[in-house]
mmCIF file of N, CA and C in Angstrom:
data_model
loop_
_atom_site.group_PDB
_atom_site.id
_atom_site.type_symbol
_atom_site.label_atom_id
_atom_site.label_comp_id
_atom_site.label_asym_id
_atom_site.label_seq_id
_atom_site.Cartn_x
_atom_site.Cartn_y
_atom_site.Cartn_z
ATOM 1 N N MET A 1 88.177 78.909 101.013
ATOM 2 C CA MET A 1 88.215 77.815 101.093
ATOM 3 C C MET A 1 87.576 77.742 102.270
ATOM 4 N N LYS A 2 87.314 76.202 102.356
ATOM 5 C CA LYS A 2 86.424 75.666 104.224
ATOM 6 C C LYS A 2 87.612 74.654 104.455
ATOM 7 N N LYS A 3 87.138 74.670 105.861
ATOM 8 C CA LYS A 3 88.063 73.469 106.736
ATOM 9 C C LYS A 3 87.255 73.026 107.385
ATOM 10 N N LEU A 4 87.654 71.690 107.602
ATOM 11 C CA LEU A 4 87.071 70.821 108.828
ATOM 12 C C LEU A 4 87.410 71.388 110.159
ATOM 13 N N CYS A 5 86.549 72.198 111.274
ATOM 14 C CA CYS A 5 87.359 72.523 112.695
ATOM 15 C C CYS A 5 86.015 71.818 113.136
ATOM 16 N N SER A 6 86.770 72.252 114.851
ATOM 17 C CA SER A 6 85.635 72.535 115.814
ATOM 18 C C SER A 6 85.336 73.283 116.343
ATOM 19 N N ILE A 7 84.147 73.513 116.696
ATOM 20 C CA ILE A 7 83.265 74.530 117.515
ATOM 21 C C ILE A 7 82.904 74.397 118.576
ATOM 22 N N THR A 8 83.704 75.263 119.551
ATOM 23 C CA THR A 8 83.186 75.103 121.010
ATOM 24 C C THR A 8 82.073 76.192 121.758
ATOM 25 N N ILE A 9 80.879 75.388 122.437
ATOM 26 C CA ILE A 9 79.953 76.151 122.797
ATOM 27 C C ILE A 9 80.134 75.806 124.224
ATOM 28 N N LYS A 10 79.838 76.894 125.040
ATOM 29 C CA LYS A 10 80.062 77.004 126.263
ATOM 30 C C LYS A 10 78.586 77.205 126.672
ATOM 31 N N GLY A 11 78.076 76.418 127.322
ATOM 32 C CA GLY A 11 76.383 76.913 128.049
ATOM 33 C C GLY A 11 76.829 77.143 129.284
ATOM 34 N N LYS A 12 75.228 77.075 130.400
ATOM 35 C CA LYS A 12 75.484 77.322 131.509
ATOM 36 C C LYS A 12 75.998 76.432 132.358
ATOM 37 N N THR A 13 76.028 74.975 131.885
ATOM 38 C CA THR A 13 76.415 73.527 132.978
ATOM 39 C C THR A 13 77.487 72.972 132.091
ATOM 40 N N LYS A 14 77.275 73.218 130.679
ATOM 41 C CA LYS A 14 77.895 71.931 130.044
ATOM 42 C C LYS A 14 78.864 72.761 128.712
ATOM 43 N N THR A 15 79.743 72.120 128.312
ATOM 44 C CA THR A 15 80.693 72.624 127.214
ATOM 45 C C THR A 15 80.313 71.734 126.022
ATOM 46 N N TRP A 16 80.094 71.866 124.665
ATOM 47 C CA TRP A 16 79.553 71.111 123.944
ATOM 48 C C TRP A 16 80.696 71.629 122.805
ATOM 49 N N ALA A 17 80.391 70.483 121.318
ATOM 50 C CA ALA A 17 81.701 70.569 120.824
ATOM 51 C C ALA A 17 81.016 69.862 119.339
ATOM 52 N N PHE A 18 80.828 70.564 118.496
ATOM 53 C CA PHE A 18 80.915 69.583 117.250
ATOM 54 C C PHE A 18 81.923 69.849 115.686
ATOM 55 N N ASN A 19 82.262 69.551 114.848
ATOM 56 C CA ASN A 19 82.799 69.265 114.054
ATOM 57 C C ASN A 19 81.855 69.614 112.597
ATOM 58 N N THR A 20 82.209 70.484 111.727
ATOM 59 C CA THR A 20 81.808 71.218 110.331
ATOM 60 C C THR A 20 82.680 72.070 109.498
ATOM 61 N N PHE A 21 82.256 72.235 108.690
ATOM 62 C CA PHE A 21 83.480 72.587 107.732
ATOM 63 C C PHE A 21 83.021 74.166 107.906
ATOM 64 N N VAL A 22 84.157 74.996 107.585
ATOM 65 C CA VAL A 22 84.236 76.928 108.317
ATOM 66 C C VAL A 22 84.860 77.191 107.195
ATOM 67 N N ASP A 23 83.995 78.000 106.296
ATOM 68 C CA ASP A 23 84.937 78.835 105.604
ATOM 69 C C ASP A 23 85.618 79.862 106.098
ATOM 70 N N LEU A 24 87.258 79.501 105.978
ATOM 71 C CA LEU A 24 87.974 80.295 106.457
ATOM 72 C C LEU A 24 87.971 81.884 106.770
ATOM 73 N N LYS A 25 87.093 82.738 105.751
ATOM 74 C CA LYS A 25 86.949 84.056 105.283
ATOM 75 C C LYS A 25 86.445 84.562 107.010
ATOM 76 N N TYR A 26 86.371 84.086 107.701
ATOM 77 C CA TYR A 26 85.234 84.316 108.624
ATOM 78 C C TYR A 26 85.759 83.646 109.957
ATOM 79 N N ILE A 27 86.580 83.247 110.159
ATOM 80 C CA ILE A 27 87.023 82.644 111.570
ATOM 81 C C ILE A 27 87.486 83.410 112.936
ATOM 82 N N ASP A 28 88.265 84.596 111.850
ATOM 83 C CA ASP A 28 88.738 85.809 112.696
ATOM 84 C C ASP A 28 88.075 86.592 113.389
ATOM 85 N N GLU A 29 86.685 86.704 112.670
ATOM 86 C CA GLU A 29 85.572 87.619 113.069
ATOM 87 C C GLU A 29 84.442 86.885 113.818
ATOM 88 N N TRP A 30 84.593 85.718 113.840
ATOM 89 C CA TRP A 30 83.722 84.478 114.259
ATOM 90 C C TRP A 30 85.127 84.281 116.087
ATOM 91 N N ARG A 31 85.669 84.723 116.273
ATOM 92 C CA ARG A 31 86.705 84.766 117.586
ATOM 93 C C ARG A 31 86.675 85.723 118.004
ATOM 94 N N GLU A 32 86.634 86.894 117.290
ATOM 95 C CA GLU A 32 86.235 88.849 118.000
ATOM 96 C C GLU A 32 85.010 88.540 118.930
ATOM 97 N N ASP A 33 84.256 87.841 118.443
ATOM 98 C CA ASP A 33 82.742 87.234 118.697
ATOM 99 C C ASP A 33 82.715 86.383 119.954
ATOM 100 N N GLY A 34 83.882 85.668 120.497
ATOM 101 C CA GLY A 34 83.877 84.541 121.933
ATOM 102 C C GLY A 34 83.673 83.394 121.448
ATOM 103 N N ILE A 35 83.202 82.993 119.498
ATOM 104 C CA ILE A 35 83.513 81.550 119.275
ATOM 105 C C ILE A 35 84.801 81.222 119.450
ATOM 106 N N GLU A 36 84.647 80.168 120.262
ATOM 107 C CA GLU A 36 86.159 78.682 119.728
ATOM 108 C C GLU A 36 85.834 78.326 118.567
ATOM 109 N N ILE A 37 86.876 78.548 117.986
ATOM 110 C CA ILE A 37 86.942 77.553 116.461
ATOM 111 C C ILE A 37 88.571 77.308 116.252
ATOM 112 N N ASP A 38 88.892 75.530 116.352
ATOM 113 C CA ASP A 38 89.912 74.955 116.212
ATOM 114 C C ASP A 38 90.167 74.135 114.746
ATOM 115 N N PRO A 39 90.802 74.259 114.087
ATOM 116 C CA PRO A 39 91.186 73.621 113.128
ATOM 117 C C PRO A 39 91.293 72.168 113.379
ATOM 118 N N ILE A 40 90.925 71.359 112.588
ATOM 119 C CA ILE A 40 91.587 69.492 112.858
ATOM 120 C C ILE A 40 92.325 69.258 111.523
ATOM 121 N N GLU A 41 93.340 68.863 112.309
ATOM 122 C CA GLU A 41 94.400 68.631 111.613
ATOM 123 C C GLU A 41 94.608 67.226 111.115
ATOM 124 N N ASN A 42 93.864 66.833 111.731
ATOM 125 C CA ASN A 42 93.971 64.917 111.462
ATOM 126 C C ASN A 42 93.016 64.497 112.338
ATOM 127 N N VAL A 43 91.986 63.527 112.002
ATOM 128 C CA VAL A 43 91.139 62.692 112.141
ATOM 129 C C VAL A 43 91.857 61.209 112.458
ATOM 130 N N ILE A 44 91.534 60.598 113.631
ATOM 131 C CA ILE A 44 92.114 59.266 113.916
ATOM 132 C C ILE A 44 91.050 58.068 114.025
ATOM 133 N N PRO A 45 91.010 57.103 113.610
ATOM 134 C CA PRO A 45 89.810 56.402 113.763
ATOM 135 C C PRO A 45 89.679 55.466 115.020
ATOM 136 N N VAL A 46 89.366 55.007 115.916
ATOM 137 C CA VAL A 46 89.773 54.263 117.222
ATOM 138 C C VAL A 46 90.402 53.182 117.242
ATOM 139 N N TRP A 47 90.726 52.401 115.822
ATOM 140 C CA TRP A 47 91.016 51.006 115.273
ATOM 141 C C TRP A 47 92.691 51.630 115.379
ATOM 142 N N VAL A 48 92.816 52.620 115.147
ATOM 143 C CA VAL A 48 94.201 52.776 114.559
ATOM 144 C C VAL A 48 94.878 52.669 116.144
ATOM 145 N N VAL A 49 93.830 53.786 117.073
ATOM 146 C CA VAL A 49 94.525 54.156 118.130
ATOM 147 C C VAL A 49 95.175 52.311 118.935
ATOM 148 N N ASP A 50 94.338 51.658 118.537
ATOM 149 C CA ASP A 50 93.967 49.844 119.298
ATOM 150 C C ASP A 50 95.163 49.940 118.634
ATOM 151 N N MET A 51 95.624 50.038 117.921
ATOM 152 C CA MET A 51 97.180 49.132 116.787
ATOM 153 C C MET A 51 98.113 50.367 117.022
ATOM 154 N N ARG A 52 98.137 50.893 117.863
ATOM 155 C CA ARG A 52 98.822 52.091 118.179
ATOM 156 C C ARG A 52 99.935 52.225 116.849
ATOM 157 N N LEU A 53 98.892 53.343 115.941
ATOM 158 C CA LEU A 53 99.629 53.195 114.645
ATOM 159 C C LEU A 53 99.267 55.038 114.644
ATOM 160 N N THR A 54 98.948 55.371 115.379
ATOM 161 C CA THR A 54 99.031 56.900 115.812
ATOM 162 C C THR A 54 99.699 57.566 115.140
ATOM 163 N N ARG A 55 100.788 57.612 115.287
ATOM 164 C CA ARG A 55 101.638 58.369 114.906
ATOM 165 C C ARG A 55 102.116 58.077 113.025
ATOM 166 N N ILE A 56 102.059 57.207 112.718
ATOM 167 C CA ILE A 56 102.036 56.868 111.024
ATOM 168 C C ILE A 56 100.629 57.415 110.453
ATOM 169 N N TRP A 57 99.572 57.038 110.822
ATOM 170 C CA TRP A 57 98.861 57.715 110.505
ATOM 171 C C TRP A 57 98.365 59.221 110.657
ATOM 172 N N CYS A 58 98.818 60.015 111.452
ATOM 173 C CA CYS A 58 99.324 61.392 111.483
ATOM 174 C C CYS A 58 100.183 62.280 110.137
ATOM 175 N N PHE A 59 100.764 61.111 110.168
ATOM 176 C CA PHE A 59 102.148 61.388 109.082
ATOM 177 C C PHE A 59 101.626 60.892 107.900
ATOM 178 N N LEU A 60 100.770 59.684 107.443
ATOM 179 C CA LEU A 60 100.469 59.695 106.487
ATOM 180 C C LEU A 60 99.465 60.812 106.058
ATOM 181 N N GLN A 61 98.751 61.065 106.951
ATOM 182 C CA GLN A 61 97.759 62.276 106.532
ATOM 183 C C GLN A 61 98.259 63.363 105.965
ATOM 184 N N ASP A 62 98.853 63.809 106.883
ATOM 185 C CA ASP A 62 99.936 65.411 106.768
ATOM 186 C C ASP A 62 100.043 64.919 105.423
ATOM 187 N N ILE A 63 101.402 64.298 104.796
ATOM 188 C CA ILE A 63 101.261 63.885 103.232
ATOM 189 C C ILE A 63 100.564 63.907 102.495
ATOM 190 N N TRP A 64 99.195 63.113 102.574
ATOM 191 C CA TRP A 64 98.227 63.180 101.408
ATOM 192 C C TRP A 64 97.527 64.436 101.621
ATOM 193 N N ASN A 65 97.675 65.327 102.850
ATOM 194 C CA ASN A 65 96.857 66.651 102.509
ATOM 195 C C ASN A 65 97.719 67.823 102.398
ATOM 196 N N GLY A 66 99.301 67.581 102.080
ATOM 197 C CA GLY A 66 99.934 68.485 101.623
ATOM 198 C C GLY A 66 100.737 69.183 102.849
ATOM 199 N N LYS A 67 100.881 68.753 103.794
ATOM 200 C CA LYS A 67 101.322 69.698 104.880
ATOM 201 C C LYS A 67 102.963 69.660 104.907
ATOM 202 N N TYR A 68 103.263 68.810 104.147
ATOM 203 C CA TYR A 68 104.827 68.759 103.955
ATOM 204 C C TYR A 68 105.369 69.581 102.860
ATOM 205 N N LEU A 69 104.512 69.065 102.107
ATOM 206 C CA LEU A 69 104.877 70.265 100.734
ATOM 207 C C LEU A 69 104.898 71.727 100.927
ATOM 208 N N ARG A 70 103.913 72.130 101.262
ATOM 209 C CA ARG A 70 104.074 73.396 101.635
ATOM 210 C C ARG A 70 104.946 73.874 102.456
ATOM 211 N N LYS A 71 105.431 73.349 103.495
ATOM 212 C CA LYS A 71 107.107 73.132 104.087
ATOM 213 C C LYS A 71 107.921 73.831 103.522
ATOM 214 N N LEU A 72 107.931 72.320 102.430
ATOM 215 C CA LEU A 72 109.110 72.546 101.686
ATOM 216 C C LEU A 72 108.863 73.972 100.127
ATOM 217 N N GLY A 73 107.899 74.411 100.189
ATOM 218 C CA GLY A 73 107.590 75.340 99.388
ATOM 219 C C GLY A 73 107.589 75.024 98.394
ATOM 220 N N TRP A 74 106.278 73.924 98.203
ATOM 221 C CA TRP A 74 105.869 73.235 96.571
ATOM 222 C C TRP A 74 104.021 73.897 96.659
#
């Protein structure tokens, strides 16, 4: 199964990060090699932040992605 993740690479002078879909079965192996991988739970557009709707946006995304249903055991 693939999940949207942020991969962080530290260079000599700068740190770079990009988002990509990663196969979950490789995450532990890549982390052992020193690659920073963080799952992305919510994606928030700027207009949502400007309208101060971030909490409701994340709540609705969590419902849409089934986060609360998994907590209930569904």
